[in-house]
Amino acid sequence: MIPIHEALQQVLKQRSTYGTEKISLLEAKGRFLAEDIFTDRDAPPFDRVMMDGIAIQHKDLDEPPAASYKVQGIQAAGSPQLSLQEETYCLEIMTGAILPHQADTIIPYEEVEIKEGRAYIQAAKLAKRFIHYKGSDSKKGELILSKGKKITAADIGLLATVGKSTVSVAKLPKVAIISTGDELVEVDQEPQAHQIRKSNAYTLWAGLMEEGITGKLYHINDDKEALRQSLAALLEEFDVLLLSGGVSKGKFDHIPEILHELGVKKIFHRVAQRPGKPFWFGAHQSLNTKVFAYPGNPVSTYVNHFYYFQQWLYASLGKDMALSRVELAQSIPSNPALALFVSVRLDPKSGAAKALNHNGSGDLFSLAQTEGFVLLPARGTDYMPGEKVDFLALK
Ligand code: AMP
Ligand code: MG
């Protein structure tokens, strides 16, 4: 058994790189950029009109030079730039249009009356209003998104505006999700009295989806030969195996023995933590396959996956996953030998974490009430209200 910080270090040491790939902008949300992104033009790319109204030449005087202007025509958004032909002419103009030559001020329709081809300005108005000047947001060639950033929906808009219909991102590992256990049946099956529906595989599948990975689902019964055959093939085919169940001390927990037989090097088995102590982690050196074998209790699988695999994945994709910190709302008994993942809710006002009651690591239903887990390192003295600790927000 090793302490939790050592286990995490060992996991992070096994980070891999999977190269980069070019993908369509439409698939890029949630992926990690593998290139720096620069603006290809000034933003805005021209003096952009910000209101519907008329464009005049104001010349920075205290008031517009004339009380009324002849309407020369219309400058619509998406039309090439027009020119004011005379100082006493105006152009009707629309939001998003390019400012006409000679024009320097927009008077919105609300402040103008147009009658028989002339625009009457209803009040003395300041010059230079309602123009979003070329290059005022950013200049051509500026760095706007850096390599390693996780692409958000807002970033997708930025990428679109600078003309990136394809984008280079970190390639993702191929992941197999393998549930084990003779008691498990499929979600759409009616379990018999001694059976349960499998849930871990779907939690893991959904967790991977959040990172853009489409995991492949497998199930293997607690049978040595079946495990041997299936795992041998899966080790070859995938970069990562996520197993749940079969790593504790039961008579049918064969996973560690079979992985050993198949040449997967054990890096550690059992971590000084609760829940999730029987976690087994290893790697097949020549195939470069990483194996995260979680104990099957749903809360154990959950915390181990979102603590260890998630940080391993981010490290492999070139990014640190900084855990957020929260304050404790109450005292919590510590354990001198085990780090504790404690299920909490956050106070809506103060944000402080309150521990939740639950029935241990098999209590999947407790996850419905939880907002996340605080991680309390092993120590002899209890945790006190106001202490700041790591927080693993529920995914
Ligand atoms: P194990 O780690 O195989 O000893 O399993 C521990 C507990 O977790 C047992 O009660 C199992 O039935 C349960 N369990 C194992 N795998 C799953 C799964 N995929 N979904 C839900 N519960 C599971
Ligand atoms: Mg089992």
CSV table of C-alpha atoms and ligand atoms in Angstrom, one decimal:
chain,number,residue,atom,x,y,z
A,1,MET,CA,0.0,0.0,0.0
A,2,ILE,CA,1.4,3.4,-0.9
A,3,PRO,CA,0.3,6.9,0.2
A,4,ILE,CA,-2.0,8.9,-2.1
A,5,HIS,CA,0.6,11.5,-3.2
A,6,GLU,CA,3.0,8.8,-4.2
A,7,ALA,CA,0.3,7.0,-6.1
A,8,LEU,CA,-0.6,10.1,-8.0
A,9,GLN,CA,3.1,10.8,-8.8
A,10,GLN,CA,3.5,7.2,-10.1
A,11,VAL,CA,0.4,7.7,-12.3
A,12,LEU,CA,1.6,11.0,-13.7
A,13,LYS,CA,5.1,9.5,-14.4
A,14,GLN,CA,3.3,7.1,-16.8
A,15,ARG,CA,2.0,10.0,-18.9
A,16,SER,CA,2.3,9.3,-22.6
A,17,THR,CA,2.0,11.4,-25.7
A,18,TYR,CA,-0.2,10.4,-28.6
A,19,GLY,CA,0.8,13.0,-31.1
A,20,THR,CA,-1.4,15.6,-32.8
A,21,GLU,CA,-4.1,15.5,-35.4
A,22,LYS,CA,-6.0,18.0,-37.6
A,23,ILE,CA,-9.7,18.0,-37.1
A,24,SER,CA,-12.7,20.0,-38.2
A,25,LEU,CA,-13.6,23.0,-36.2
A,26,LEU,CA,-17.0,21.4,-35.5
A,27,GLU,CA,-15.4,18.6,-33.6
A,28,ALA,CA,-12.9,20.7,-31.7
A,29,LYS,CA,-14.9,21.7,-28.6
A,30,GLY,CA,-13.2,20.2,-25.4
A,31,ARG,CA,-10.0,19.2,-27.2
A,32,PHE,CA,-6.6,20.6,-26.4
A,33,LEU,CA,-5.0,22.9,-28.9
A,34,ALA,CA,-1.7,21.7,-30.4
A,35,GLU,CA,-1.0,25.0,-32.1
A,36,ASP,CA,-0.9,28.7,-31.2
A,37,ILE,CA,-3.6,30.7,-32.9
A,38,PHE,CA,-3.0,34.2,-34.3
A,39,THR,CA,-5.4,36.7,-35.7
A,40,ASP,CA,-5.2,36.8,-39.5
A,41,ARG,CA,-6.6,40.4,-39.8
A,42,ASP,CA,-7.2,43.3,-37.5
A,43,ALA,CA,-10.3,43.0,-35.4
A,44,PRO,CA,-12.6,44.5,-36.4
A,45,PRO,CA,-11.2,44.3,-39.9
A,46,PHE,CA,-12.7,47.6,-40.9
A,47,ASP,CA,-14.3,50.6,-39.2
A,48,ARG,CA,-17.5,48.9,-38.3
A,49,VAL,CA,-20.7,50.8,-37.8
A,50,MET,CA,-22.5,50.0,-34.5
A,51,MET,CA,-26.0,51.4,-35.0
A,52,ASP,CA,-28.6,51.6,-37.7
A,53,GLY,CA,-29.0,55.3,-38.8
A,54,ILE,CA,-27.2,57.7,-41.0
A,55,ALA,CA,-23.5,58.3,-41.6
A,56,ILE,CA,-22.4,61.9,-42.0
A,57,GLN,CA,-19.2,63.9,-42.1
A,58,HIS,CA,-19.1,65.7,-38.7
A,59,LYS,CA,-15.5,67.0,-38.7
A,60,ASP,CA,-15.3,67.0,-34.9
A,61,LEU,CA,-17.3,70.2,-34.5
A,62,ASP,CA,-19.4,70.8,-31.5
A,63,GLU,CA,-22.5,70.1,-33.5
A,64,PRO,CA,-23.1,68.6,-36.9
A,65,PRO,CA,-22.2,71.1,-39.6
A,66,ALA,CA,-25.7,71.0,-41.1
A,67,ALA,CA,-29.2,70.5,-39.6
A,68,SER,CA,-30.3,68.4,-42.5
A,69,TYR,CA,-28.6,66.2,-45.1
A,70,LYS,CA,-29.6,64.9,-48.5
A,71,VAL,CA,-29.9,61.1,-48.4
A,72,GLN,CA,-27.4,59.9,-51.1
A,73,GLY,CA,-28.2,56.2,-50.7
A,74,ILE,CA,-27.8,53.2,-48.4
A,75,GLN,CA,-24.7,51.5,-47.1
A,76,ALA,CA,-25.7,48.0,-46.0
A,77,ALA,CA,-23.7,45.4,-44.0
A,78,GLY,CA,-21.9,43.2,-46.5
A,79,SER,CA,-21.7,45.9,-49.3
A,80,PRO,CA,-18.4,47.4,-50.4
A,81,GLN,CA,-17.5,50.8,-49.1
A,82,LEU,CA,-19.3,53.9,-50.5
A,83,SER,CA,-18.2,57.5,-50.4
A,84,LEU,CA,-20.1,60.6,-49.3
A,85,GLN,CA,-20.2,62.7,-52.4
A,86,GLU,CA,-20.8,66.1,-50.7
A,87,GLU,CA,-20.3,67.4,-47.2
A,88,THR,CA,-24.1,67.9,-47.0
A,89,TYR,CA,-25.0,64.4,-48.0
A,90,CYS,CA,-25.5,61.4,-45.8
A,91,LEU,CA,-25.8,57.7,-46.3
A,92,GLU,CA,-28.4,55.6,-44.5
A,93,ILE,CA,-26.3,52.9,-42.8
A,94,MET,CA,-26.8,49.6,-41.1
A,95,THR,CA,-25.1,47.9,-38.1
A,96,GLY,CA,-22.2,45.9,-39.4
A,97,ALA,CA,-21.6,48.0,-42.5
A,98,ILE,CA,-18.2,49.5,-43.3
A,99,LEU,CA,-18.0,53.2,-42.5
A,100,PRO,CA,-18.2,55.1,-45.9
A,101,HIS,CA,-15.3,57.2,-47.1
A,102,GLN,CA,-15.5,60.8,-45.8
A,103,ALA,CA,-18.0,59.8,-43.0
A,104,ASP,CA,-16.9,60.0,-39.4
A,105,THR,CA,-20.1,59.9,-37.3
A,106,ILE,CA,-23.2,57.8,-37.1
A,107,ILE,CA,-26.5,59.3,-36.0
A,108,PRO,CA,-28.9,56.5,-35.0
A,109,TYR,CA,-32.4,56.4,-36.5
A,110,GLU,CA,-33.8,57.3,-33.1
A,111,GLU,CA,-32.3,60.8,-33.4
A,112,VAL,CA,-33.1,61.5,-37.0
A,113,GLU,CA,-36.2,62.1,-39.1
A,114,ILE,CA,-36.2,61.3,-42.7
A,115,LYS,CA,-38.6,63.1,-45.0
A,116,GLU,CA,-38.7,63.3,-48.8
A,117,GLY,CA,-35.1,62.3,-49.2
A,118,ARG,CA,-33.6,64.5,-46.5
A,119,ALA,CA,-32.5,63.5,-43.0
A,120,TYR,CA,-33.2,66.0,-40.2
A,121,ILE,CA,-31.0,65.7,-37.1
A,122,GLN,CA,-33.1,66.3,-34.1
A,123,ALA,CA,-30.5,67.3,-31.5
A,124,ALA,CA,-26.9,68.5,-31.6
A,125,LYS,CA,-24.8,65.3,-31.5
A,126,LEU,CA,-21.2,64.6,-30.7
A,127,ALA,CA,-18.8,63.5,-33.4
A,128,LYS,CA,-17.4,60.0,-33.9
A,129,ARG,CA,-20.1,58.1,-32.2
A,130,PHE,CA,-21.0,54.4,-32.8
A,131,ILE,CA,-17.9,53.4,-34.8
A,132,HIS,CA,-16.0,50.3,-33.7
A,133,TYR,CA,-12.6,51.2,-35.1
A,134,LYS,CA,-10.4,48.8,-37.2
A,135,GLY,CA,-7.9,47.0,-35.0
A,136,SER,CA,-9.3,48.3,-31.7
A,137,ASP,CA,-9.9,44.8,-30.4
A,138,SER,CA,-6.8,43.1,-31.6
A,139,LYS,CA,-4.1,43.7,-34.3
A,140,LYS,CA,-3.3,41.3,-37.1
A,141,GLY,CA,-0.8,38.7,-36.0
A,142,GLU,CA,-1.7,38.8,-32.3
A,143,LEU,CA,-1.6,35.6,-30.3
A,144,ILE,CA,-5.2,34.9,-29.2
A,145,LEU,CA,-5.2,31.2,-28.1
A,146,SER,CA,-2.2,29.3,-26.8
A,147,LYS,CA,-1.1,25.7,-27.5
A,148,GLY,CA,-2.4,23.5,-24.7
A,149,LYS,CA,-5.7,25.4,-24.1
A,150,LYS,CA,-8.8,23.3,-23.7
A,151,ILE,CA,-11.1,24.6,-26.5
A,152,THR,CA,-14.4,26.2,-25.3
A,153,ALA,CA,-17.5,27.1,-27.2
A,154,ALA,CA,-16.2,30.8,-27.1
A,155,ASP,CA,-12.9,29.6,-28.6
A,156,ILE,CA,-14.7,27.9,-31.4
A,157,GLY,CA,-16.1,31.3,-32.4
A,158,LEU,CA,-12.6,32.8,-32.2
A,159,LEU,CA,-11.2,30.0,-34.4
A,160,ALA,CA,-14.0,30.6,-36.9
A,161,THR,CA,-13.4,34.3,-37.1
A,162,VAL,CA,-9.7,33.9,-37.8
A,163,GLY,CA,-10.5,31.3,-40.6
A,164,LYS,CA,-9.5,28.1,-38.9
A,165,SER,CA,-11.9,25.5,-40.5
A,166,THR,CA,-9.5,22.8,-39.3
A,167,VAL,CA,-7.4,22.9,-36.1
A,168,SER,CA,-4.5,21.0,-34.8
A,169,VAL,CA,-5.2,19.3,-31.5
A,170,ALA,CA,-3.6,16.7,-29.2
A,171,LYS,CA,-4.6,13.2,-30.3
A,172,LEU,CA,-6.5,11.3,-27.7
A,173,PRO,CA,-5.7,7.8,-26.5
A,174,LYS,CA,-7.8,4.8,-27.5
A,175,VAL,CA,-9.6,3.7,-24.3
A,176,ALA,CA,-11.4,0.4,-23.5
A,177,ILE,CA,-13.8,0.3,-20.6
A,178,ILE,CA,-14.1,-3.2,-19.1
A,179,SER,CA,-16.5,-4.1,-16.4
A,180,THR,CA,-16.0,-7.4,-14.7
A,181,GLY,CA,-18.2,-9.5,-12.4
A,182,ASP,CA,-20.6,-12.4,-12.7
A,183,GLU,CA,-23.3,-10.5,-10.9
A,184,LEU,CA,-23.6,-7.8,-13.5
A,185,VAL,CA,-26.3,-7.6,-16.2
A,186,GLU,CA,-27.0,-5.1,-18.9
A,187,VAL,CA,-28.9,-1.9,-18.3
A,188,ASP,CA,-31.9,-3.0,-20.4
A,189,GLN,CA,-32.1,-6.4,-18.6
A,190,GLU,CA,-34.3,-7.3,-15.7
A,191,PRO,CA,-31.8,-8.4,-13.0
A,192,GLN,CA,-32.6,-11.5,-10.9
A,193,ALA,CA,-32.6,-11.3,-7.1
A,194,HIS,CA,-28.8,-11.8,-6.9
A,195,GLN,CA,-27.9,-9.6,-9.8
A,196,ILE,CA,-27.3,-5.9,-10.4
A,197,ARG,CA,-27.2,-3.8,-13.5
A,198,LYS,CA,-23.8,-2.6,-14.4
A,199,SER,CA,-23.3,1.2,-13.9
A,200,ASN,CA,-19.5,1.8,-13.6
A,201,ALA,CA,-18.9,1.2,-17.3
A,202,TYR,CA,-21.4,4.0,-18.2
A,203,THR,CA,-20.0,6.4,-15.7
A,204,LEU,CA,-16.6,5.9,-17.2
A,205,TRP,CA,-18.0,6.2,-20.7
A,206,ALA,CA,-19.6,9.5,-19.9
A,207,GLY,CA,-16.5,10.8,-18.2
A,208,LEU,CA,-14.5,10.0,-21.3
A,209,MET,CA,-17.1,11.7,-23.5
A,210,GLU,CA,-16.5,14.9,-21.6
A,211,GLU,CA,-12.9,14.8,-22.8
A,212,GLY,CA,-13.8,14.0,-26.4
A,213,ILE,CA,-12.9,10.3,-26.1
A,214,THR,CA,-15.3,7.7,-27.3
A,215,GLY,CA,-14.5,4.7,-25.1
A,216,LYS,CA,-15.4,1.1,-26.2
A,217,LEU,CA,-17.4,-1.0,-23.8
A,218,TYR,CA,-16.6,-4.6,-22.8
A,219,HIS,CA,-17.6,-7.0,-20.2
A,220,ILE,CA,-15.7,-10.0,-18.9
A,221,ASN,CA,-17.0,-12.5,-16.3
A,222,ASP,CA,-14.9,-13.5,-13.3
A,223,ASP,CA,-13.4,-16.4,-15.2
A,224,LYS,CA,-9.6,-16.7,-15.5
A,225,GLU,CA,-9.5,-18.0,-19.1
A,226,ALA,CA,-12.0,-15.5,-20.4
A,227,LEU,CA,-10.1,-12.7,-18.7
A,228,ARG,CA,-6.8,-14.0,-20.1
A,229,GLN,CA,-8.0,-14.2,-23.6
A,230,SER,CA,-10.0,-10.9,-23.7
A,231,LEU,CA,-7.4,-8.8,-21.9
A,232,ALA,CA,-4.6,-10.1,-24.1
A,233,ALA,CA,-6.4,-8.8,-27.2
A,234,LEU,CA,-7.5,-5.5,-25.6
A,235,LEU,CA,-3.9,-4.8,-24.4
A,236,GLU,CA,-2.8,-4.9,-28.0
A,237,GLU,CA,-5.6,-2.9,-29.4
A,238,PHE,CA,-5.9,0.0,-26.9
A,239,ASP,CA,-3.7,2.7,-25.3
A,240,VAL,CA,-5.6,2.5,-22.0
A,241,LEU,CA,-7.7,-0.1,-20.2
A,242,LEU,CA,-10.1,1.1,-17.6
A,243,LEU,CA,-11.2,-2.0,-15.6
A,244,SER,CA,-13.7,-2.0,-12.8
A,245,GLY,CA,-14.0,-4.8,-10.2
A,246,GLY,CA,-11.9,-7.8,-9.5
A,247,VAL,CA,-8.9,-6.2,-7.8
A,248,SER,CA,-9.8,-6.8,-4.1
A,249,LYS,CA,-9.1,-9.8,-1.9
A,250,GLY,CA,-12.1,-12.0,-3.0
A,251,LYS,CA,-11.8,-15.5,-4.3
A,252,PHE,CA,-12.9,-14.3,-7.7
A,253,ASP,CA,-10.8,-11.1,-7.9
A,254,HIS,CA,-8.4,-12.5,-10.6
A,255,ILE,CA,-7.4,-9.2,-12.3
A,256,PRO,CA,-4.0,-8.6,-10.7
A,257,GLU,CA,-2.9,-12.2,-11.4
A,258,ILE,CA,-4.0,-12.2,-15.0
A,259,LEU,CA,-2.5,-8.8,-15.8
A,260,HIS,CA,0.8,-10.1,-14.3
A,261,GLU,CA,0.6,-13.2,-16.5
A,262,LEU,CA,0.0,-11.0,-19.6
A,263,GLY,CA,3.1,-9.0,-18.9
A,264,VAL,CA,1.5,-5.8,-17.5
A,265,LYS,CA,3.9,-4.5,-14.9
A,266,LYS,CA,2.3,-3.6,-11.6
A,267,ILE,CA,3.2,-0.1,-10.6
A,268,PHE,CA,1.2,-0.2,-7.4
A,269,HIS,CA,-1.7,-2.1,-5.9
A,270,ARG,CA,-3.6,-0.5,-3.0
A,271,VAL,CA,-3.5,3.1,-2.0
A,272,ALA,CA,-3.8,4.4,1.5
A,273,GLN,CA,-7.1,6.1,0.8
A,274,ARG,CA,-10.9,5.6,1.4
A,275,PRO,CA,-12.8,4.9,-0.7
A,276,GLY,CA,-11.0,3.1,-3.5
A,277,LYS,CA,-8.1,1.5,-1.6
A,278,PRO,CA,-7.7,-1.6,-3.7
A,279,PHE,CA,-6.9,0.4,-6.9
A,280,TRP,CA,-4.4,-1.4,-9.1
A,281,PHE,CA,-2.3,0.5,-11.6
A,282,GLY,CA,0.2,-0.8,-14.1
A,283,ALA,CA,1.6,-0.5,-17.6
A,284,HIS,CA,2.6,-2.9,-20.4
A,285,GLN,CA,6.0,-1.7,-21.3
A,286,SER,CA,6.4,-2.9,-24.9
A,287,LEU,CA,2.8,-2.3,-25.9
A,288,ASN,CA,2.8,1.0,-24.0
A,289,THR,CA,-0.7,0.2,-22.7
A,290,LYS,CA,-1.7,1.8,-19.3
A,291,VAL,CA,-4.0,-0.1,-17.1
A,292,PHE,CA,-6.2,1.5,-14.5
A,293,ALA,CA,-8.0,-1.2,-12.6
A,294,TYR,CA,-10.5,0.2,-10.1
A,295,PRO,CA,-12.3,-1.6,-7.3
A,296,GLY,CA,-15.9,-2.1,-8.4
A,297,ASN,CA,-17.8,-0.2,-5.7
A,298,PRO,CA,-19.3,2.7,-7.7
A,299,VAL,CA,-18.0,5.5,-5.5
A,300,SER,CA,-14.5,3.9,-5.5
A,301,THR,CA,-14.5,3.6,-9.2
A,302,TYR,CA,-15.7,7.2,-9.4
A,303,VAL,CA,-13.1,8.9,-7.2
A,304,ASN,CA,-10.2,6.9,-8.6
A,305,HIS,CA,-11.1,7.6,-12.1
A,306,PHE,CA,-11.7,11.3,-11.8
A,307,TYR,CA,-8.7,11.7,-9.5
A,308,TYR,CA,-6.0,9.5,-11.1
A,309,PHE,CA,-7.0,8.9,-14.7
A,310,GLN,CA,-8.2,12.4,-15.3
A,311,GLN,CA,-4.9,13.9,-14.1
A,312,TRP,CA,-3.0,11.3,-16.1
A,313,LEU,CA,-5.0,12.2,-19.2
A,314,TYR,CA,-4.4,16.0,-18.8
A,315,ALA,CA,-0.7,15.4,-18.2
A,316,SER,CA,-0.6,13.3,-21.3
A,317,LEU,CA,-2.3,16.0,-23.3
A,318,GLY,CA,0.2,18.6,-22.1
A,319,LYS,CA,-1.8,20.3,-19.5
A,320,ASP,CA,-1.9,20.4,-15.6
A,321,MET,CA,-5.2,19.7,-14.0
A,322,ALA,CA,-5.2,22.0,-11.0
A,323,LEU,CA,-7.8,20.9,-8.5
A,324,SER,CA,-9.8,23.7,-7.0
A,325,ARG,CA,-9.7,24.4,-3.3
A,326,VAL,CA,-12.6,24.8,-0.9
A,327,GLU,CA,-13.1,25.8,2.7
A,328,LEU,CA,-14.6,23.3,5.1
A,329,ALA,CA,-17.8,24.4,6.8
A,330,GLN,CA,-17.5,22.0,9.7
A,331,SER,CA,-14.9,19.8,11.4
A,332,ILE,CA,-14.4,16.3,9.9
A,333,PRO,CA,-12.6,13.4,11.7
A,334,SER,CA,-9.3,12.6,10.0
A,335,ASN,CA,-7.7,9.2,9.6
A,336,PRO,CA,-4.0,8.9,10.5
A,337,ALA,CA,-3.4,6.1,8.0
A,338,LEU,CA,-5.8,6.9,5.1
A,339,ALA,CA,-6.5,9.9,2.9
A,340,LEU,CA,-10.2,10.4,2.7
A,341,PHE,CA,-12.4,11.5,-0.2
A,342,VAL,CA,-15.4,12.9,1.6
A,343,SER,CA,-18.6,13.5,-0.3
A,344,VAL,CA,-19.8,17.1,0.2
A,345,ARG,CA,-22.3,19.8,-0.7
A,346,LEU,CA,-21.2,23.4,-1.0
A,347,ASP,CA,-23.0,26.1,0.9
A,348,PRO,CA,-24.7,28.3,-1.8
A,349,LYS,CA,-23.7,31.5,0.0
A,350,SER,CA,-20.2,30.9,1.5
A,351,GLY,CA,-19.1,28.1,-0.9
A,352,ALA,CA,-17.9,26.1,2.2
A,353,ALA,CA,-18.1,22.3,2.0
A,354,LYS,CA,-20.4,20.3,4.2
A,355,ALA,CA,-20.0,16.6,4.5
A,356,LEU,CA,-22.8,14.3,3.4
A,357,ASN,CA,-24.0,11.2,5.1
A,358,HIS,CA,-23.9,8.0,3.0
A,359,ASN,CA,-23.6,4.3,3.2
A,360,GLY,CA,-20.1,3.9,2.1
A,361,SER,CA,-18.5,3.3,-1.3
A,362,GLY,CA,-21.3,1.0,-2.6
A,363,ASP,CA,-23.8,3.8,-2.2
A,364,LEU,CA,-24.1,4.9,-5.8
A,365,PHE,CA,-27.3,6.8,-4.9
A,366,SER,CA,-25.3,9.2,-2.7
A,367,LEU,CA,-23.7,10.6,-5.8
A,368,ALA,CA,-27.1,12.1,-6.7
A,369,GLN,CA,-26.8,14.4,-3.6
A,370,THR,CA,-23.1,15.2,-3.9
A,371,GLU,CA,-21.5,18.2,-5.5
A,372,GLY,CA,-18.0,16.7,-5.2
A,373,PHE,CA,-15.4,15.3,-2.9
A,374,VAL,CA,-13.0,17.0,-0.7
A,375,LEU,CA,-9.6,15.3,-0.4
A,376,LEU,CA,-8.4,15.1,3.1
A,377,PRO,CA,-4.8,13.8,3.4
A,378,ALA,CA,-4.0,11.3,6.1
A,379,ARG,CA,-3.2,12.9,9.4
A,380,GLY,CA,-3.6,12.6,13.2
A,381,THR,CA,-5.6,15.7,13.9
A,382,ASP,CA,-9.1,16.3,12.8
A,383,TYR,CA,-9.9,18.7,10.0
A,384,MET,CA,-11.3,22.0,11.3
A,385,PRO,CA,-13.9,24.5,9.9
A,386,GLY,CA,-12.3,27.1,7.7
A,387,GLU,CA,-9.4,24.8,6.5
A,388,LYS,CA,-8.8,24.9,2.8
A,389,VAL,CA,-8.6,21.5,1.1
A,390,ASP,CA,-8.5,20.1,-2.5
A,391,PHE,CA,-11.9,19.7,-4.1
A,392,LEU,CA,-12.9,17.3,-6.9
A,393,ALA,CA,-16.1,18.7,-8.4
A,394,LEU,CA,-18.6,16.1,-9.6
A,395,LYS,CA,-18.5,15.7,-13.3
B,1,AMP,P1,-15.4,-6.0,-6.8
B,1,AMP,O1,-14.5,-4.8,-6.8
B,1,AMP,O2,-15.4,-6.8,-8.0
B,1,AMP,O3,-15.2,-6.8,-5.5
B,1,AMP,O4,-16.9,-5.3,-6.6
B,1,AMP,C1,-17.2,-4.6,-5.5
B,1,AMP,C2,-18.7,-4.2,-5.5
B,1,AMP,O5,-18.9,-3.3,-6.7
B,1,AMP,C3,-19.6,-5.4,-5.7
B,1,AMP,O6,-20.7,-5.2,-4.9
B,1,AMP,C4,-19.9,-5.3,-7.2
B,1,AMP,O7,-21.2,-5.9,-7.5
B,1,AMP,C5,-19.9,-3.9,-7.5
B,1,AMP,N1,-19.6,-3.6,-8.9
B,1,AMP,C6,-18.6,-4.1,-9.6
B,1,AMP,N2,-18.6,-3.7,-10.8
B,1,AMP,C7,-19.7,-2.9,-11.0
B,1,AMP,C8,-20.2,-2.2,-12.0
B,1,AMP,N3,-19.7,-2.2,-13.3
B,1,AMP,N4,-21.3,-1.4,-11.8
B,1,AMP,C9,-21.9,-1.4,-10.6
B,1,AMP,N5,-21.4,-2.1,-9.5
B,1,AMP,C10,-20.3,-2.8,-9.7
B,2,MG,MG,-16.2,-8.4,-8.8
